[in-house]
mmCIF file of C-alpha atoms in Angstrom:
data_model
loop_
_atom_site.group_PDB
_atom_site.id
_atom_site.type_symbol
_atom_site.label_atom_id
_atom_site.label_comp_id
_atom_site.label_asym_id
_atom_site.label_seq_id
_atom_site.Cartn_x
_atom_site.Cartn_y
_atom_site.Cartn_z
ATOM 1 C CA MET A 1 -36.852 -38.260 22.374
ATOM 2 C CA ARG A 2 -36.287 -36.992 25.905
ATOM 3 C CA LYS A 3 -37.144 -33.444 26.887
ATOM 4 C CA SER A 4 -33.498 -32.468 27.448
ATOM 5 C CA LYS A 5 -32.590 -33.673 23.951
ATOM 6 C CA ARG A 6 -35.502 -31.773 22.434
ATOM 7 C CA ARG A 7 -34.363 -28.650 24.261
ATOM 8 C CA LEU A 8 -30.812 -29.069 22.949
ATOM 9 C CA LEU A 9 -31.987 -29.712 19.401
ATOM 10 C CA ALA A 10 -34.214 -26.625 19.508
ATOM 11 C CA ALA A 11 -31.312 -24.501 20.761
ATOM 12 C CA VAL A 12 -29.077 -25.703 17.912
ATOM 13 C CA LEU A 13 -31.797 -25.126 15.328
ATOM 14 C CA PHE A 14 -33.154 -21.795 16.466
ATOM 15 C CA LEU A 15 -30.011 -20.180 17.889
ATOM 16 C CA GLY A 16 -27.252 -21.736 15.784
ATOM 17 C CA LEU A 17 -28.797 -21.987 12.322
ATOM 18 C CA PRO A 18 -29.703 -18.298 11.863
ATOM 19 C CA PHE A 19 -26.166 -17.320 12.844
ATOM 20 C CA LEU A 20 -24.631 -19.851 10.434
ATOM 21 C CA ALA A 21 -27.018 -18.821 7.654
ATOM 22 C CA VAL A 22 -25.967 -15.167 7.952
ATOM 23 C CA HIS A 23 -22.236 -15.939 8.097
ATOM 24 C CA GLY A 24 -22.492 -18.519 5.318
ATOM 25 C CA THR A 25 -24.225 -15.998 3.061
ATOM 26 C CA ARG A 26 -21.784 -13.226 3.958
ATOM 27 C CA SER A 27 -18.771 -15.427 3.161
ATOM 28 C CA ARG A 28 -20.091 -16.007 -0.365
ATOM 29 C CA LEU A 29 -20.603 -12.292 -0.995
ATOM 30 C CA ASP A 30 -18.045 -9.766 -2.177
ATOM 31 C CA PRO A 31 -15.539 -9.218 0.662
ATOM 32 C CA LEU A 32 -15.371 -5.531 -0.289
ATOM 33 C CA ARG A 33 -19.119 -4.930 -0.415
ATOM 34 C CA ASP A 34 -18.767 -2.398 2.424
ATOM 35 C CA THR A 35 -16.360 -0.294 0.359
ATOM 36 C CA PRO A 36 -17.827 1.848 -2.432
ATOM 37 C CA LYS A 37 -16.487 1.061 -5.918
ATOM 38 C CA ALA A 38 -15.044 4.578 -6.108
ATOM 39 C CA ARG A 39 -12.493 3.604 -3.451
ATOM 40 C CA GLN A 40 -11.469 0.336 -5.100
ATOM 41 C CA LYS A 41 -8.856 -0.422 -7.727
ATOM 42 C CA GLY A 42 -8.107 -3.519 -9.762
ATOM 43 C CA ASP A 43 -10.079 -6.380 -11.206
ATOM 44 C CA PRO A 44 -13.252 -7.133 -9.181
ATOM 45 C CA GLN A 45 -12.612 -10.858 -9.846
ATOM 46 C CA ALA A 46 -8.981 -10.732 -8.652
ATOM 47 C CA LYS A 47 -7.898 -13.522 -6.347
ATOM 48 C CA VAL A 48 -5.991 -11.344 -3.895
ATOM 49 C CA VAL A 49 -7.730 -8.559 -1.995
ATOM 50 C CA ILE A 50 -5.706 -5.848 -0.252
ATOM 51 C CA VAL A 51 -7.355 -3.386 2.118
ATOM 52 C CA GLU A 52 -5.519 -0.348 3.425
ATOM 53 C CA TYR A 53 -6.608 1.591 6.513
ATOM 54 C CA SER A 54 -5.051 4.982 6.024
ATOM 55 C CA ASP A 55 -4.913 8.520 7.354
ATOM 56 C CA PHE A 56 -4.280 11.374 4.893
ATOM 57 C CA GLN A 57 -2.311 13.298 7.523
ATOM 58 C CA CYS A 58 -0.035 10.383 8.414
ATOM 59 C CA PRO A 59 3.459 10.840 6.907
ATOM 60 C CA LYS A 60 4.064 7.092 6.620
ATOM 61 C CA CYS A 61 0.774 6.673 4.730
ATOM 62 C CA ALA A 62 1.969 9.270 2.237
ATOM 63 C CA SER A 63 5.452 7.822 1.830
ATOM 64 C CA ILE A 64 4.220 4.254 1.281
ATOM 65 C CA GLN A 65 1.951 5.212 -1.632
ATOM 66 C CA PRO A 66 4.583 4.621 -4.373
ATOM 67 C CA THR A 67 5.205 1.140 -2.918
ATOM 68 C CA VAL A 68 1.474 0.370 -2.974
ATOM 69 C CA GLN A 69 1.252 1.601 -6.557
ATOM 70 C CA ARG A 70 4.243 -0.521 -7.626
ATOM 71 C CA MET A 71 2.678 -3.557 -5.999
ATOM 72 C CA LEU A 72 -0.593 -3.077 -7.884
ATOM 73 C CA GLU A 73 1.227 -2.571 -11.175
ATOM 74 C CA ALA A 74 3.288 -5.724 -10.598
ATOM 75 C CA TYR A 75 0.156 -7.911 -10.499
ATOM 76 C CA PRO A 76 -2.227 -6.574 -13.135
ATOM 77 C CA GLY A 77 -5.618 -8.285 -12.971
ATOM 78 C CA LYS A 78 -4.597 -10.354 -9.970
ATOM 79 C CA VAL A 79 -4.893 -7.898 -7.112
ATOM 80 C CA ARG A 80 -7.818 -5.839 -5.985
ATOM 81 C CA PHE A 81 -7.188 -2.891 -3.678
ATOM 82 C CA ALA A 82 -9.541 -0.968 -1.389
ATOM 83 C CA PHE A 83 -8.946 2.169 0.621
ATOM 84 C CA LYS A 84 -10.513 2.598 4.065
ATOM 85 C CA TYR A 85 -10.515 5.872 5.983
ATOM 86 C CA PHE A 86 -8.845 5.655 9.356
ATOM 87 C CA PRO A 87 -8.139 9.238 10.492
ATOM 88 C CA LEU A 88 -6.170 9.323 13.744
ATOM 89 C CA LYS A 89 -7.953 12.356 15.137
ATOM 90 C CA GLN A 90 -6.116 12.286 18.481
ATOM 91 C CA ILE A 91 -2.788 13.133 16.846
ATOM 92 C CA HIS A 92 -3.752 14.597 13.457
ATOM 93 C CA ARG A 93 -6.003 17.650 13.740
ATOM 94 C CA ASN A 94 -6.980 17.783 10.074
ATOM 95 C CA ALA A 95 -7.217 14.062 9.399
ATOM 96 C CA ILE A 96 -11.000 13.832 9.638
ATOM 97 C CA ALA A 97 -11.481 16.949 7.512
ATOM 98 C CA ALA A 98 -9.167 15.459 4.882
ATOM 99 C CA ALA A 99 -11.033 12.143 4.898
ATOM 100 C CA HIS A 100 -14.302 14.062 4.592
ATOM 101 C CA ALA A 101 -12.929 15.996 1.615
ATOM 102 C CA ALA A 102 -11.798 12.750 -0.019
ATOM 103 C CA GLU A 103 -15.257 11.306 0.548
ATOM 104 C CA CYS A 104 -16.769 14.356 -1.164
ATOM 105 C CA ALA A 105 -14.420 13.799 -4.113
ATOM 106 C CA SER A 106 -15.434 10.136 -4.100
ATOM 107 C CA ARG A 107 -19.048 11.214 -4.543
ATOM 108 C CA GLN A 108 -17.978 12.825 -7.809
ATOM 109 C CA ASP A 109 -16.080 9.668 -8.831
ATOM 110 C CA ARG A 110 -12.747 11.436 -8.337
ATOM 111 C CA PHE A 111 -11.517 9.692 -5.224
ATOM 112 C CA TRP A 112 -8.153 8.458 -6.530
ATOM 113 C CA PRO A 113 -6.917 11.751 -8.044
ATOM 114 C CA TYR A 114 -7.986 13.539 -4.850
ATOM 115 C CA HIS A 115 -6.345 10.866 -2.694
ATOM 116 C CA ASP A 116 -3.070 11.370 -4.593
ATOM 117 C CA ARG A 117 -3.365 15.153 -4.310
ATOM 118 C CA LEU A 118 -3.979 15.047 -0.545
ATOM 119 C CA PHE A 119 -0.938 12.882 0.061
ATOM 120 C CA ALA A 120 1.261 14.896 -2.317
ATOM 121 C CA ALA A 121 0.255 18.178 -0.651
ATOM 122 C CA GLN A 122 0.170 16.844 2.904
ATOM 123 C CA LYS A 123 2.751 19.356 4.181
ATOM 124 C CA GLU A 124 0.680 22.274 2.808
ATOM 125 C CA TRP A 125 -2.528 21.549 4.699
ATOM 126 C CA GLN A 126 -1.602 19.445 7.722
ATOM 127 C CA HIS A 127 -0.986 22.369 10.096
ATOM 128 C CA LEU A 128 -3.640 24.771 8.818
ATOM 129 C CA ALA A 129 -6.156 25.983 11.396
ATOM 130 C CA ASP A 130 -8.897 25.462 8.828
ATOM 131 C CA PRO A 131 -7.896 23.433 5.769
ATOM 132 C CA THR A 132 -11.270 23.822 3.994
ATOM 133 C CA ALA A 133 -10.023 26.450 1.538
ATOM 134 C CA ALA A 134 -7.059 24.266 0.570
ATOM 135 C CA PHE A 135 -9.319 21.280 0.065
ATOM 136 C CA VAL A 136 -11.679 23.285 -2.134
ATOM 137 C CA THR A 137 -8.708 24.529 -4.152
ATOM 138 C CA TYR A 138 -7.545 20.950 -4.795
ATOM 139 C CA ALA A 139 -11.081 20.027 -5.846
ATOM 140 C CA THR A 140 -11.174 22.912 -8.299
ATOM 141 C CA GLU A 141 -7.738 21.997 -9.691
ATOM 142 C CA LEU A 142 -8.965 18.440 -10.253
ATOM 143 C CA GLN A 143 -12.023 19.819 -12.090
ATOM 144 C CA LEU A 144 -14.577 18.698 -9.543
ATOM 145 C CA ASP A 145 -17.856 20.578 -9.289
ATOM 146 C CA SER A 146 -16.646 22.931 -6.552
ATOM 147 C CA GLN A 147 -20.117 24.072 -5.468
ATOM 148 C CA ARG A 148 -21.223 20.469 -5.032
ATOM 149 C CA PHE A 149 -17.969 19.763 -3.227
ATOM 150 C CA LYS A 150 -18.524 22.661 -0.790
ATOM 151 C CA THR A 151 -22.121 21.591 -0.136
ATOM 152 C CA CYS A 152 -20.881 18.085 0.585
ATOM 153 C CA LEU A 153 -18.289 19.388 3.065
ATOM 154 C CA GLU A 154 -21.009 21.306 4.918
ATOM 155 C CA ASP A 155 -23.239 18.232 5.166
ATOM 156 C CA SER A 156 -22.265 16.208 8.226
ATOM 157 C CA SER A 157 -24.132 13.143 6.959
ATOM 158 C CA THR A 158 -21.486 12.719 4.235
ATOM 159 C CA LEU A 159 -19.024 11.953 7.028
ATOM 160 C CA LEU A 160 -20.842 8.678 7.693
ATOM 161 C CA PRO A 161 -18.627 6.513 5.402
ATOM 162 C CA VAL A 162 -15.557 7.795 7.280
ATOM 163 C CA GLN A 163 -17.102 6.858 10.617
ATOM 164 C CA LEU A 164 -18.175 3.484 9.253
ATOM 165 C CA ASP A 165 -14.623 2.710 8.150
ATOM 166 C CA VAL A 166 -13.276 3.788 11.551
ATOM 167 C CA ALA A 167 -15.797 1.533 13.301
ATOM 168 C CA GLU A 168 -14.816 -1.342 11.014
ATOM 169 C CA GLY A 169 -11.118 -0.689 11.633
ATOM 170 C CA ASP A 170 -11.703 -0.578 15.393
ATOM 171 C CA GLY A 171 -13.463 -3.930 15.057
ATOM 172 C CA GLN A 172 -10.373 -5.293 13.269
ATOM 173 C CA MET A 173 -8.157 -3.908 16.061
ATOM 174 C CA VAL A 174 -6.450 -1.402 13.756
ATOM 175 C CA LYS A 175 -4.316 0.788 16.022
ATOM 176 C CA SER A 176 -2.049 2.666 13.649
ATOM 177 C CA THR A 177 -1.730 3.665 10.025
ATOM 178 C CA PRO A 178 -1.079 2.481 7.475
ATOM 179 C CA THR A 179 -2.444 -0.968 8.280
ATOM 180 C CA PHE A 180 -2.920 -3.364 5.388
ATOM 181 C CA PHE A 181 -4.842 -6.600 5.170
ATOM 182 C CA ILE A 182 -3.933 -9.017 2.402
ATOM 183 C CA GLY A 183 -6.817 -11.427 2.762
ATOM 184 C CA ASP A 184 -6.789 -12.004 6.501
ATOM 185 C CA GLU A 185 -3.072 -11.265 6.984
ATOM 186 C CA ARG A 186 -2.282 -7.979 8.689
ATOM 187 C CA LEU A 187 0.748 -5.877 7.734
ATOM 188 C CA VAL A 188 1.452 -2.689 9.663
ATOM 189 C CA GLY A 189 3.529 0.201 8.321
ATOM 190 C CA ASP A 190 6.793 -0.627 6.555
ATOM 191 C CA VAL A 191 6.176 -4.365 6.896
ATOM 192 C CA PHE A 192 3.953 -3.987 3.841
ATOM 193 C CA ALA A 193 6.933 -2.978 1.720
ATOM 194 C CA SER A 194 8.999 -5.964 2.826
ATOM 195 C CA GLU A 195 6.341 -8.687 3.079
ATOM 196 C CA ALA A 196 3.481 -7.870 0.701
ATOM 197 C CA ASP A 197 5.139 -9.276 -2.397
ATOM 198 C CA ARG A 198 5.832 -12.639 -0.754
ATOM 199 C CA ILE A 199 2.297 -12.911 0.649
ATOM 200 C CA ILE A 200 0.655 -11.946 -2.657
ATOM 201 C CA ARG A 201 2.711 -14.584 -4.525
ATOM 202 C CA ARG A 202 1.813 -17.211 -1.928
ATOM 203 C CA LYS A 203 -1.882 -16.360 -2.173
ATOM 204 C CA LEU A 204 -1.773 -16.472 -5.958
ATOM 205 C CA ARG A 205 -0.177 -19.956 -5.834
ATOM 206 C CA SER A 206 -2.702 -21.336 -3.347
ATOM 207 C CA MET B 1 -60.191 -18.754 46.781
ATOM 208 C CA LYS B 2 -58.982 -20.377 43.560
ATOM 209 C CA PRO B 3 -58.788 -18.151 40.476
ATOM 210 C CA PRO B 4 -61.319 -19.133 37.807
ATOM 211 C CA PRO B 5 -59.862 -21.539 35.197
ATOM 212 C CA LYS B 6 -58.726 -19.940 31.954
ATOM 213 C CA PRO B 7 -61.162 -20.534 29.099
ATOM 214 C CA PRO B 8 -59.811 -23.052 26.542
ATOM 215 C CA ILE B 9 -58.213 -21.561 23.459
ATOM 216 C CA SER B 10 -60.444 -22.101 20.458
ATOM 217 C CA SER B 11 -59.150 -23.660 17.254
ATOM 218 C CA LEU B 12 -59.970 -20.406 15.471
ATOM 219 C CA GLN B 13 -57.767 -18.515 17.905
ATOM 220 C CA ASN B 14 -54.996 -21.084 17.405
ATOM 221 C CA ALA B 15 -55.205 -20.671 13.642
ATOM 222 C CA ALA B 16 -55.193 -16.863 13.962
ATOM 223 C CA SER B 17 -52.105 -17.070 16.185
ATOM 224 C CA VAL B 18 -50.231 -19.246 13.717
ATOM 225 C CA ILE B 19 -51.087 -16.913 10.829
ATOM 226 C CA ALA B 20 -50.030 -13.865 12.876
ATOM 227 C CA ARG B 21 -46.783 -15.640 13.834
ATOM 228 C CA ILE B 22 -46.011 -16.453 10.196
ATOM 229 C CA ILE B 23 -46.548 -12.829 9.156
ATOM 230 C CA VAL B 24 -44.724 -11.175 12.091
ATOM 231 C CA GLY B 25 -41.908 -13.734 12.204
ATOM 232 C CA GLY B 26 -41.480 -13.862 8.446
ATOM 233 C CA VAL B 27 -41.287 -10.087 8.103
ATOM 234 C CA LEU B 28 -38.768 -9.794 10.944
ATOM 235 C CA ILE B 29 -36.578 -12.590 9.567
ATOM 236 C CA TYR B 30 -36.610 -11.015 6.106
ATOM 237 C CA ALA B 31 -35.904 -7.536 7.506
ATOM 238 C CA GLY B 32 -33.063 -8.746 9.734
ATOM 239 C CA PHE B 33 -31.467 -11.072 7.201
ATOM 240 C CA SER B 34 -31.573 -8.608 4.311
ATOM 241 C CA LYS B 35 -29.822 -5.990 6.463
ATOM 242 C CA LEU B 36 -27.244 -8.435 7.807
ATOM 243 C CA VAL B 37 -26.057 -9.479 4.356
ATOM 244 C CA ALA B 38 -26.090 -5.925 2.967
ATOM 245 C CA PRO B 39 -23.287 -3.407 3.550
ATOM 246 C CA VAL B 40 -23.681 -2.105 7.112
ATOM 247 C CA GLY B 41 -23.383 1.450 5.772
ATOM 248 C CA GLU B 42 -26.696 1.135 3.970
ATOM 249 C CA PHE B 43 -28.715 0.661 7.151
ATOM 250 C CA ALA B 44 -26.520 3.069 9.140
ATOM 251 C CA ALA B 45 -27.240 5.739 6.513
ATOM 252 C CA ALA B 46 -30.968 4.972 6.743
ATOM 253 C CA ILE B 47 -30.898 5.420 10.543
ATOM 254 C CA ASP B 48 -28.725 8.526 10.261
ATOM 255 C CA ALA B 49 -31.249 10.079 7.863
ATOM 256 C CA TYR B 50 -33.814 10.260 10.679
ATOM 257 C CA LYS B 51 -31.475 12.526 12.709
ATOM 258 C CA ILE B 52 -32.502 10.933 15.991
ATOM 259 C CA LEU B 53 -29.210 9.362 17.062
ATOM 260 C CA PRO B 54 -25.650 10.665 16.829
ATOM 261 C CA THR B 55 -23.891 9.113 13.819
ATOM 262 C CA SER B 56 -21.619 6.925 15.951
ATOM 263 C CA SER B 57 -24.665 5.486 17.747
ATOM 264 C CA ALA B 58 -26.430 4.982 14.402
ATOM 265 C CA ILE B 59 -23.495 2.814 13.289
ATOM 266 C CA GLU B 60 -23.624 0.705 16.468
ATOM 267 C CA PHE B 61 -27.383 0.418 16.240
ATOM 268 C CA ALA B 62 -27.103 -0.671 12.597
ATOM 269 C CA GLY B 63 -24.814 -3.480 13.694
ATOM 270 C CA ILE B 64 -27.070 -4.750 16.496
ATOM 271 C CA LEU B 65 -30.676 -4.173 15.412
ATOM 272 C CA PRO B 66 -30.729 -6.612 12.443
ATOM 273 C CA TRP B 67 -29.621 -9.448 14.747
ATOM 274 C CA VAL B 68 -32.421 -8.566 17.186
ATOM 275 C CA GLU B 69 -34.905 -8.566 14.291
ATOM 276 C CA LEU B 70 -33.644 -11.884 12.958
ATOM 277 C CA TYR B 71 -33.779 -13.725 16.281
ATOM 278 C CA ALA B 72 -37.088 -12.170 17.325
ATOM 279 C CA GLY B 73 -38.454 -13.323 13.959
ATOM 280 C CA VAL B 74 -37.133 -16.867 14.415
ATOM 281 C CA PHE B 75 -38.532 -17.036 17.950
ATOM 282 C CA VAL B 76 -41.969 -15.801 16.858
ATOM 283 C CA LEU B 77 -42.206 -17.897 13.698
ATOM 284 C CA PHE B 78 -41.146 -21.170 15.284
ATOM 285 C CA GLY B 79 -42.559 -20.499 18.738
ATOM 286 C CA TYR B 80 -39.251 -20.823 20.531
ATOM 287 C CA PHE B 81 -39.124 -18.485 23.554
ATOM 288 C CA LEU B 82 -42.386 -17.337 22.019
ATOM 289 C CA LYS B 83 -43.383 -14.863 24.728
ATOM 290 C CA THR B 84 -39.960 -13.177 24.641
ATOM 291 C CA GLY B 85 -39.983 -13.078 20.840
ATOM 292 C CA VAL B 86 -43.464 -11.575 20.704
ATOM 293 C CA ARG B 87 -42.613 -8.921 23.296
ATOM 294 C CA VAL B 88 -39.418 -7.956 21.496
ATOM 295 C CA ALA B 89 -41.302 -7.834 18.185
ATOM 296 C CA ALA B 90 -44.016 -5.599 19.648
ATOM 297 C CA VAL B 91 -41.424 -3.261 21.173
ATOM 298 C CA LEU B 92 -39.519 -3.109 17.862
ATOM 299 C CA PHE B 93 -42.622 -2.256 15.835
ATOM 300 C CA ALA B 94 -43.690 0.318 18.431
ATOM 301 C CA MET B 95 -40.229 1.866 18.303
ATOM 302 C CA PHE B 96 -40.237 1.980 14.481
ATOM 303 C CA LEU B 97 -43.694 3.531 14.520
ATOM 304 C CA ILE B 98 -42.629 6.242 16.961
ATOM 305 C CA VAL B 99 -39.507 7.040 14.911
ATOM 306 C CA LEU B 100 -41.434 7.172 11.636
ATOM 307 C CA VAL B 101 -44.259 9.311 13.030
ATOM 308 C CA LEU B 102 -41.872 11.701 14.815
ATOM 309 C CA SER B 103 -39.811 12.068 11.637
ATOM 310 C CA PHE B 104 -42.958 12.726 9.622
ATOM 311 C CA LEU B 105 -43.993 15.435 12.106
ATOM 312 C CA ARG B 106 -40.503 16.975 12.017
ATOM 313 C CA GLY B 107 -40.637 17.139 8.226
ATOM 314 C CA ILE B 108 -37.872 14.567 7.783
ATOM 315 C CA ASN B 109 -38.919 12.531 4.799
ATOM 316 C CA PRO B 110 -36.222 10.100 3.585
ATOM 317 C CA ALA B 111 -36.694 8.500 0.170
ATOM 318 C CA THR B 112 -37.014 5.090 1.808
ATOM 319 C CA CYS B 113 -37.913 4.113 5.367
ATOM 320 C CA GLY B 114 -34.874 1.802 5.640
ATOM 321 C CA CYS B 115 -37.104 -0.969 7.003
ATOM 322 C CA PHE B 116 -35.729 -3.720 4.732
ATOM 323 C CA GLY B 117 -32.271 -2.580 3.671
ATOM 324 C CA ALA B 118 -32.046 -2.385 -0.105
ATOM 325 C CA GLY B 119 -34.474 -5.285 -0.588
ATOM 326 C CA VAL B 120 -37.867 -3.594 -0.453
ATOM 327 C CA LYS B 121 -38.131 0.171 -0.563
ATOM 328 C CA LEU B 122 -41.074 1.660 1.314
ATOM 329 C CA THR B 123 -41.744 5.350 1.721
ATOM 330 C CA PRO B 124 -42.028 6.518 5.356
ATOM 331 C CA ALA B 125 -45.851 6.752 4.945
ATOM 332 C CA GLN B 126 -46.014 3.158 3.688
ATOM 333 C CA GLY B 127 -43.662 2.177 6.521
ATOM 334 C CA ILE B 128 -46.022 3.705 9.110
ATOM 335 C CA ALA B 129 -49.010 1.774 7.729
ATOM 336 C CA PHE B 130 -47.040 -1.469 7.507
ATOM 337 C CA ASP B 131 -45.617 -1.088 11.031
ATOM 338 C CA ALA B 132 -49.057 -0.317 12.448
ATOM 339 C CA VAL B 133 -50.411 -3.590 11.030
ATOM 340 C CA LEU B 134 -47.413 -5.554 12.309
ATOM 341 C CA PHE B 135 -47.613 -3.933 15.738
ATOM 342 C CA SER B 136 -51.311 -4.882 15.939
ATOM 343 C CA LEU B 137 -50.499 -8.509 15.086
ATOM 344 C CA ALA B 138 -47.640 -8.619 17.611
ATOM 345 C CA TYR B 139 -49.891 -7.088 20.251
ATOM 346 C CA TYR B 140 -52.542 -9.715 19.483
ATOM 347 C CA LEU B 141 -49.945 -12.476 19.996
ATOM 348 C CA TRP B 142 -48.901 -10.828 23.259
ATOM 349 C CA ALA B 143 -52.465 -10.403 24.553
ATOM 350 C CA LYS B 144 -53.782 -13.823 23.399
ATOM 351 C CA PRO B 145 -50.846 -16.182 23.765
ATOM 352 C CA SER B 146 -51.209 -19.578 22.117
ATOM 353 C CA MET B 147 -48.537 -22.259 22.061
ATOM 354 C CA PHE B 148 -50.259 -24.118 19.200
ATOM 355 C CA LEU B 149 -47.708 -25.530 16.712
ATOM 356 C CA SER B 150 -44.815 -24.016 18.646
ATOM 357 C CA ALA B 151 -41.351 -25.323 19.442
ATOM 358 C CA GLU B 152 -42.063 -24.653 23.130
ATOM 359 C CA ALA B 153 -45.026 -27.076 23.036
ATOM 360 C CA TRP B 154 -42.877 -29.655 21.242
ATOM 361 C CA ILE B 155 -40.081 -29.303 23.823
ATOM 362 C CA SER B 156 -42.399 -29.646 26.820
ATOM 363 C CA LYS B 157 -44.852 -32.232 25.475
ATOM 364 C CA GLY B 158 -43.006 -33.931 22.634
ATOM 365 C CA TYR B 159 -45.565 -33.214 19.867
#
């Protein structure tokens, strides 16, 4: 074998194979392994996976929640749903604080009730100079351990999952909320309401 | 005046180099691969626990470092771009050592060193000892380079 061919073969083996091995392994793993179970709904074996990038202070994110819920109820056992934090801090002053509070609720396995409460009460807290007291009140109402919740809010390291989701969303070119991914198909805002059903049915048939 | 010829590399030195390459390369491949297939948040949280980088940088670092480990490991193990791989490996182990020792001195003592993702959990003290051994091996490969049983030798000589 000539030297140039040996060089090419070595490049394929030592540069290409490690890359393919990592991506091959990743593709066989759970597509939602980066999202904690507390922020997932539905059957873990479901064929269709929906991911929502959302901001608790975004009015559209709040108003689309009943549609999302209807969609999940329409396909029991067939759809798996995951919530990703995507606070738009440039336009929503309390969005990061709200995501942080939701993360603290998630650490007590109460993410979904807290998520619903934040969206339902969005108008109460969105313009507050400091929404911490409101967030603690919601936690208490939902019977979370309020001392643990407060400690979590004071610990900046518990904000890491929020920042990880934002970094992941940036990598997926998410620009606005709500942005949904059904498999690899992107639906932004109201398009979810009009298109999700058709896409889910198509994915279930395939 | 001609420089004196380099002394020939003994077979013992060749064998020692291959063993050191298997250990250093194997550990780096395992460390990189196990982090790359784990949730990125796991390693980002491990970096963040050391309080050395801002969280946003910890996330970026967690995305890049495992790839550097994996390729440095492949290069060292198979002797492809061996010198580069060995230098990167030595710098990585030196960097890990500095971080672990500084954290120990600052009283930051995470439950696990984060060296291998969720695969193998070492305490920071165990991590320091392990990194010191690996750094010594990488330094040996750097100081006493041997192309014995390497891809570079195969590319240039065909055996």
